[in-house]
Amino acid sequence: MSAIEEEHVRGGGIFKDISADDDEMQPTVLESLCMNCYQNGTTRLLLTKIPFFKEIIISSFTCANCHWSNTEIQSAGRIQEQGVTYSLRVKSKEDMNREVVKADSATVRIPELDFEIPAFTQKGSLSTIEGLIDRAVAGLEQDQPIRRATDPAVAEKIEEFIEKLKKLKDVKEEFTLIIDDPSGNSFVENPHAPQKDVALSVSHYKRTAQQNATLGIEDEQTGEEDKEKSGDDIDTMRNEVLVFDTNCPECNAPASTNMKLVQIPHFKEVIIMATNCDSCGHRTNEVKSGGATEEQGTRITLHITDPSDMSRDLLKSETCQVLIPELEFELGMAALGGKFTTLEGLLKDIKDLIVSKNPFTCGDSSTSERTEKLQLFGKKLDQLMAGEIDAHIILDDPAGNSYLQNVYAPDPDPEMKIEKYTRTFEQNEELGLNDMKTEGYENS
């Protein structure tokens, strides 16, 4: 049995939370081959968990013979269901200190310099925006001595470009940093959380068949095949709870996922999936819409007037945004995934995401001002759930697949307003509808 397997048996999971306790953060030490001098060196592996980046493997190699060393971070978590693109307008030196998780599958671009770091050309890293630029500069400077000897003209042009990259750190002029990660495992810090960051835009998208093939999760031809279930199969799914084997997203141990089709009164059919892990106790549930994307988007606004409103059933699809104007709060698409819960359950999940499980409220990443602000936001959510704050909650779903219970049904709810609206081009683009043609394709 290997050292990693032994740790899995002892601790009930091989990925440990980041901790200041040295006893909890002991790395696994392995003897391995040095690729520089081909003598034996030492590799240290630390398997840990970082919120918003799932599980990661930190590896550090050192060779006592030639003194060569190498450090890298690899994602050990599952690939997310959607890709993600972060676009940040860097306006000040404070923005350079934003923490960034860059997966190895992510592409980094700076349009103003026509600069791009292609996917899989760098290992995954946890750093800052300044750290990303320093790493890019170091990569370009690495072969400069050879270029100066073999091609001085090219070396001179690269040197000029390196100087431009270095000047970005002074932020004398604004520039845009774009991180596009089809795996969905990259992240850019919002220092203003839980408020919306006007300088940072986050969009999720459906991967193409080619991107799935690049990530190794689906054959390129598979995405082009259209498989349909028969009517008998659908009827069976409506009447039974389907169980299929999977792996726990936390400890990767074998687990079971239950799936069932459920009809929500006065709404539509949804698919509810729940996974329970007997090894580590992790539990998760997810909801998918059982129908197609609606022709119009839906915006549901509820005026919370009584604590009894917290018991209203709520379906939040993956494409739904949640807004609380009185708290200046906005939760973007795909955050928290799809959920079928109550209004109180959704607010508790938001509190856990923003306050309890936020990596920037503890450890080296935290500041007293940021922690105090997030703790205050958590208290306001508690007051909202207790009915002590008069507020509105808005579910804005461009796909039209979200729902909030009308306790007066079938009569109108005086405290709830449901609006239908036409999606913008950008919203259709995010939903992948602009390139989808379902009519008249025979003649095109």
XYZ file of C-alpha atoms in Angstrom:
444
model
C 0.000 0.000 0.000
C 1.386 3.425 -0.973
C 1.785 6.374 1.391
C -1.150 8.147 -0.245
C -3.392 5.078 0.081
C -2.419 4.687 3.760
C -3.329 8.332 4.418
C -6.693 7.788 2.710
C -7.443 4.828 5.005
C -6.381 6.652 8.190
C -7.997 10.023 7.626
C -11.143 9.161 5.691
C -9.906 11.297 2.781
C -6.580 12.209 1.237
C -7.322 15.924 0.697
C -6.898 18.009 3.872
C -8.136 21.555 4.437
C -5.428 24.232 4.499
C -4.395 24.599 8.123
C -1.741 26.334 10.216
C -1.327 23.084 12.182
C 1.852 21.413 10.944
C 0.582 17.991 12.034
C -2.368 18.323 9.649
C -0.280 19.515 6.689
C 2.538 16.961 6.483
C 3.521 16.349 2.831
C 4.155 12.936 1.309
C 7.861 12.540 0.454
C 8.850 10.390 -2.542
C 12.182 9.611 -4.173
C 12.050 10.422 -7.880
C 14.261 10.942 -10.906
C 15.738 14.373 -11.635
C 15.068 15.246 -15.284
C 18.058 17.627 -15.296
C 20.942 15.378 -14.170
C 19.129 11.998 -14.126
C 20.122 11.343 -10.512
C 17.641 10.671 -7.730
C 15.992 13.662 -6.106
C 13.081 14.257 -3.722
C 9.470 15.104 -4.517
C 7.106 16.412 -1.843
C 3.370 16.117 -2.482
C 0.738 17.997 -0.510
C -2.888 17.125 -1.243
C -5.154 19.879 0.023
C -8.418 21.691 -0.633
C -8.862 25.350 -1.526
C -12.410 26.762 -1.732
C -13.384 27.861 -5.281
C -10.549 25.672 -6.657
C -11.716 22.297 -5.349
C -8.912 19.855 -4.558
C -5.327 20.581 -5.601
C -2.003 18.769 -5.558
C 1.022 20.895 -4.680
C 4.266 19.231 -5.749
C 7.824 20.416 -5.079
C 10.925 18.675 -6.472
C 14.502 19.321 -5.376
C 17.721 17.618 -6.451
C 20.668 17.572 -4.025
C 23.084 16.698 -6.855
C 22.520 19.520 -9.374
C 20.333 21.769 -7.137
C 17.571 21.882 -9.754
C 14.094 22.549 -8.326
C 10.551 22.739 -9.635
C 7.214 23.599 -8.028
C 3.759 23.327 -9.538
C 0.065 23.068 -8.703
C -2.321 20.593 -10.335
C -6.087 20.508 -10.025
C -7.348 17.243 -8.558
C -11.006 18.241 -8.609
C -13.556 17.318 -11.190
C -14.010 19.347 -14.361
C -16.989 21.687 -13.994
C -20.083 21.363 -16.151
C -19.442 24.716 -17.852
C -16.393 26.668 -18.907
C -15.758 30.102 -17.415
C -14.349 33.395 -18.697
C -13.142 36.154 -16.366
C -12.610 39.633 -17.825
C -11.021 42.163 -15.469
C -10.375 45.828 -16.163
C -7.158 46.545 -14.220
C -7.284 50.187 -13.116
C -4.978 50.485 -10.102
C -2.066 48.853 -8.300
C -4.551 47.379 -5.829
C -5.959 45.306 -8.691
C -2.506 43.766 -9.185
C -2.876 42.151 -5.742
C -6.064 40.274 -6.637
C -5.564 36.574 -6.061
C -5.913 34.363 -9.109
C -6.295 30.626 -9.507
C -5.134 29.678 -13.009
C -5.718 26.090 -14.068
C -3.349 24.579 -16.621
C -6.241 24.446 -19.123
C -6.780 28.222 -18.933
C -5.803 30.738 -21.615
C -4.629 34.174 -20.418
C -4.933 37.200 -22.717
C -4.065 40.907 -22.549
C -5.735 42.386 -25.674
C -3.988 45.784 -25.421
C -0.594 44.099 -25.980
C -1.948 41.376 -28.267
C -0.456 38.970 -25.703
C -1.651 35.436 -25.009
C -0.538 32.536 -22.820
C -2.057 29.465 -24.518
C -3.677 26.668 -22.551
C -1.457 23.823 -21.297
C 1.766 25.824 -21.805
C 2.044 26.558 -18.070
C 1.264 24.487 -15.016
C -1.589 25.528 -12.764
C -0.796 28.241 -10.250
C -2.238 30.104 -7.277
C -0.867 33.647 -7.315
C -1.809 37.270 -7.978
C -2.212 39.210 -11.222
C 1.268 40.628 -10.644
C 2.504 37.067 -10.177
C 0.981 36.034 -13.529
C 2.826 38.858 -15.281
C 6.107 38.052 -13.486
C 5.797 34.432 -14.560
C 5.194 35.442 -18.178
C 8.232 37.760 -18.074
C 10.393 34.991 -16.622
C 9.310 32.637 -19.399
C 10.208 35.142 -22.120
C 13.574 35.999 -20.512
C 14.579 32.369 -20.179
C 15.936 31.948 -23.715
C 17.048 35.540 -24.301
C 20.829 34.756 -24.034
C 20.522 32.195 -26.846
C 18.433 34.551 -28.971
C 20.974 37.373 -28.585
C 23.663 35.051 -29.912
C 21.658 33.502 -32.763
C 19.149 36.180 -33.778
C 19.800 39.616 -32.215
C 16.908 41.272 -34.075
C 14.326 38.875 -32.599
C 15.932 39.172 -29.159
C 15.644 42.971 -29.351
C 11.920 42.823 -30.217
C 11.243 40.380 -27.378
C 13.168 42.625 -25.000
C 10.946 45.560 -25.984
C 7.856 43.429 -25.372
C 9.178 42.318 -21.972
C 9.553 45.975 -20.985
C 5.919 46.585 -21.962
C 4.827 43.703 -19.750
C 6.856 45.033 -16.825
C 5.321 48.491 -17.214
C 1.859 46.958 -16.795
C 2.658 46.430 -13.103
C 2.835 50.203 -12.595
C -0.740 50.503 -13.972
C -0.077 53.895 -15.514
C -2.652 52.932 -18.134
C -5.671 50.672 -17.735
C -5.582 47.259 -19.371
C -7.794 44.168 -19.620
C -6.905 40.712 -18.302
C -8.951 37.817 -19.679
C -8.779 34.270 -18.295
C -10.700 31.706 -20.339
C -10.854 28.220 -18.812
C -13.028 25.520 -20.433
C -12.588 23.307 -17.344
C -14.284 25.946 -15.156
C -11.633 25.586 -12.419
C -10.016 29.022 -12.621
C -10.928 31.949 -10.397
C -10.301 35.703 -10.021
C -10.883 37.360 -6.638
C -13.643 39.885 -6.122
C -12.314 42.110 -3.276
C -15.689 43.836 -2.989
C -17.654 40.659 -2.213
C -20.494 40.251 -1.513
C -21.163 43.367 -3.634
C -20.843 43.168 -7.384
C -17.443 44.040 -8.856
C -18.030 46.511 -11.704
C -14.499 45.938 -13.040
C -14.882 42.145 -13.202
C -17.260 40.282 -15.473
C -17.771 36.521 -15.206
C -19.517 34.467 -17.861
C -20.084 30.723 -18.125
C -20.458 28.834 -21.372
C -21.100 25.401 -22.740
C -17.954 23.711 -23.996
C -17.625 22.732 -27.627
C -17.001 19.116 -28.636
C -13.402 20.047 -29.456
C -12.867 21.550 -25.983
C -14.296 18.405 -24.384
C -11.903 16.302 -26.446
C -8.962 18.515 -25.431
C -9.868 18.080 -21.769
C -10.141 14.334 -22.304
C -13.713 14.013 -21.074
C -15.514 13.279 -24.322
C -14.638 12.052 -27.778
C -14.923 14.839 -30.365
C -17.510 12.890 -32.342
C -19.640 12.114 -29.287
C -20.858 15.678 -28.955
C -22.293 15.544 -32.470
C -24.413 12.455 -31.844
C -28.064 12.977 -30.908
C -29.398 10.278 -28.590
C -33.074 10.201 -27.571
C -34.863 8.182 -24.933
C -38.070 6.374 -25.896
C -41.403 7.310 -24.336
C -41.411 4.134 -22.251
C -38.028 5.046 -20.763
C -39.301 8.507 -19.780
C -42.392 6.999 -18.126
C -40.138 4.640 -16.176
C -38.009 7.570 -14.991
C -41.127 9.426 -13.789
C -42.221 6.513 -11.603
C -38.881 5.308 -10.244
C -35.801 6.624 -8.497
C -32.847 5.760 -10.718
C -29.568 4.894 -9.003
C -26.193 4.894 -10.736
C -22.611 4.580 -9.534
C -20.296 7.586 -9.421
C -17.410 8.995 -7.394
C -17.607 11.435 -4.504
C -16.519 14.957 -5.631
C -14.768 15.471 -2.271
C -12.817 12.262 -1.527
C -13.242 10.417 -4.880
C -14.515 7.299 -3.101
C -17.228 5.189 -4.805
C -20.694 6.621 -4.150
C -24.232 6.423 -5.499
C -26.328 9.136 -7.126
C -30.130 9.034 -7.000
C -32.082 10.687 -9.817
C -35.809 11.294 -10.216
C -38.144 13.297 -12.411
C -40.449 15.528 -10.328
C -43.417 17.608 -11.473
C -43.552 21.005 -9.722
C -47.179 22.230 -9.390
C -48.057 25.210 -11.587
C -44.614 24.991 -13.227
C -42.862 22.193 -15.095
C -40.927 18.963 -14.771
C -37.420 18.953 -13.254
C -34.722 16.348 -12.649
C -33.433 16.122 -9.062
C -30.095 14.381 -8.438
C -28.659 13.656 -4.980
C -25.302 12.123 -4.065
C -24.384 10.804 -0.598
C -20.886 9.561 0.254
C -20.587 6.945 3.012
C -16.805 7.434 3.215
C -16.526 11.157 4.064
C -20.181 12.063 4.665
C -20.311 14.601 1.823
C -23.822 15.273 0.520
C -24.829 17.223 -2.549
C -27.981 17.768 -4.561
C -28.516 19.321 -7.948
C -31.515 20.233 -10.058
C -31.787 20.269 -13.849
C -34.672 21.575 -15.883
C -36.582 18.778 -17.558
C -37.818 21.046 -20.328
C -36.411 23.219 -23.072
C -35.199 26.801 -22.816
C -38.233 29.092 -22.787
C -38.836 31.584 -25.572
C -38.502 34.456 -23.079
C -36.559 35.070 -19.905
C -38.282 35.290 -16.524
C -37.721 37.791 -13.719
C -39.425 36.944 -10.403
C -39.508 39.660 -7.725
C -40.733 38.835 -4.221
C -41.271 41.447 -1.516
C -40.364 39.652 1.722
C -42.891 40.830 4.285
C -43.151 37.951 6.763
C -40.883 35.170 8.146
C -43.341 32.656 6.635
C -42.021 33.685 3.201
C -38.849 31.721 4.067
C -40.774 28.450 3.656
C -41.728 29.121 0.018
C -40.488 26.431 -2.370
C -37.892 27.711 -4.812
C -36.256 26.332 -7.932
C -33.063 28.084 -8.999
C -31.684 26.861 -12.304
C -28.001 27.067 -13.245
C -28.729 30.056 -15.483
C -30.475 32.091 -12.777
C -29.085 35.227 -11.136
C -30.130 36.123 -7.576
C -30.317 39.785 -6.547
C -31.125 41.468 -3.214
C -31.143 45.226 -4.036
C -31.387 46.402 -0.409
C -28.158 44.540 0.428
C -26.472 45.530 -2.873
C -25.973 41.830 -3.535
C -25.849 39.934 -6.818
C -25.160 36.215 -7.325
C -24.146 35.392 -10.886
C -25.111 32.557 -13.202
C -23.949 29.026 -12.299
C -23.008 30.034 -8.736
C -24.396 27.397 -6.339
C -25.587 25.397 -9.377
C -29.202 24.324 -9.780
C -31.187 23.987 -6.546
C -34.673 22.938 -5.483
C -35.036 24.206 -1.927
C -36.857 26.851 0.099
C -36.158 30.586 0.136
C -34.525 30.146 3.544
C -32.397 27.292 2.207
C -31.164 29.453 -0.673
C -30.236 32.321 1.668
C -28.363 29.907 3.956
C -26.431 28.543 0.964
C -25.559 32.103 -0.075
C -24.326 32.849 3.449
C -22.173 29.701 3.474
C -20.692 30.566 0.080
C -19.930 34.213 0.853
C -19.041 34.064 4.558
C -18.306 30.573 5.892
C -16.558 28.999 2.896
C -14.853 32.097 1.517
C -11.049 31.522 1.427
C -10.396 35.263 1.648
C -11.803 35.557 5.191
C -9.125 33.442 6.852
C -5.402 32.772 6.689
C -2.907 34.894 4.771
C -5.530 36.035 2.251
C -7.719 37.768 4.839
C -7.777 41.395 5.943
C -9.657 42.719 8.961
C -11.650 45.143 6.801
C -12.734 42.452 4.313
C -13.583 39.931 7.048
C -15.602 42.526 8.965
C -17.532 43.496 5.843
C -18.424 39.885 5.002
C -19.393 39.119 8.605
C -21.700 42.161 8.533
C -23.288 40.872 5.335
C -23.863 37.508 7.039
C -25.641 39.235 9.937
C -27.885 41.112 7.488
C -28.832 37.798 5.849
C -29.707 36.400 9.292
C -31.897 39.450 9.938
C -33.550 38.985 6.535
C -34.338 35.333 7.311
C -35.743 36.374 10.703
C -38.046 38.938 9.071
C -36.264 41.903 10.667
C -35.331 43.545 7.340
C -37.754 44.694 4.657
C -36.248 43.582 1.343
C -36.880 42.174 -2.110
C -35.338 39.074 -3.678
C -35.124 38.819 -7.460
C -34.660 35.628 -9.487
C -33.572 36.652 -12.981
C -33.370 33.642 -15.300
C -32.861 34.336 -19.030
C -33.657 30.659 -19.760
C -37.012 30.949 -17.972
C -36.478 27.772 -15.953
C -36.621 29.127 -12.385
C -39.610 29.142 -10.046
C -40.777 30.641 -6.754
C -43.882 29.286 -5.033
C -47.062 31.341 -5.153
C -48.735 30.587 -1.802
C -51.995 32.107 -3.108
C -52.138 29.877 -6.231
C -54.116 29.738 -8.429
C -54.867 33.379 -7.483
C -52.178 36.062 -8.037
C -49.666 36.691 -5.233
C -49.870 40.364 -4.138
C -46.234 40.369 -2.977
C -44.754 38.657 -6.036
C -44.298 39.979 -9.560
C -43.408 37.734 -12.522
C -42.126 39.446 -15.670
C -41.351 37.931 -19.061
C -38.718 39.646 -21.191
C -36.901 39.224 -24.473
C -33.329 38.057 -24.062
C -30.470 40.204 -25.320
C -27.947 38.959 -27.868
C -25.368 38.571 -25.074
C -27.753 36.442 -23.009
C -28.511 34.220 -25.992
C -24.768 33.920 -26.556
C -24.197 32.757 -22.974
C -26.989 30.195 -23.329
C -25.558 28.963 -26.640
C -28.731 29.852 -28.555
C -27.305 32.160 -31.219
C -25.669 29.256 -33.073
C -28.592 26.887 -32.562
C -30.953 26.411 -35.477
C -34.026 24.215 -35.027
C -36.180 25.295 -37.973
C -35.566 25.297 -41.685
C -32.171 23.614 -41.385
C -33.077 21.099 -44.110
C -32.736 23.817 -46.764
C -29.728 25.648 -45.292
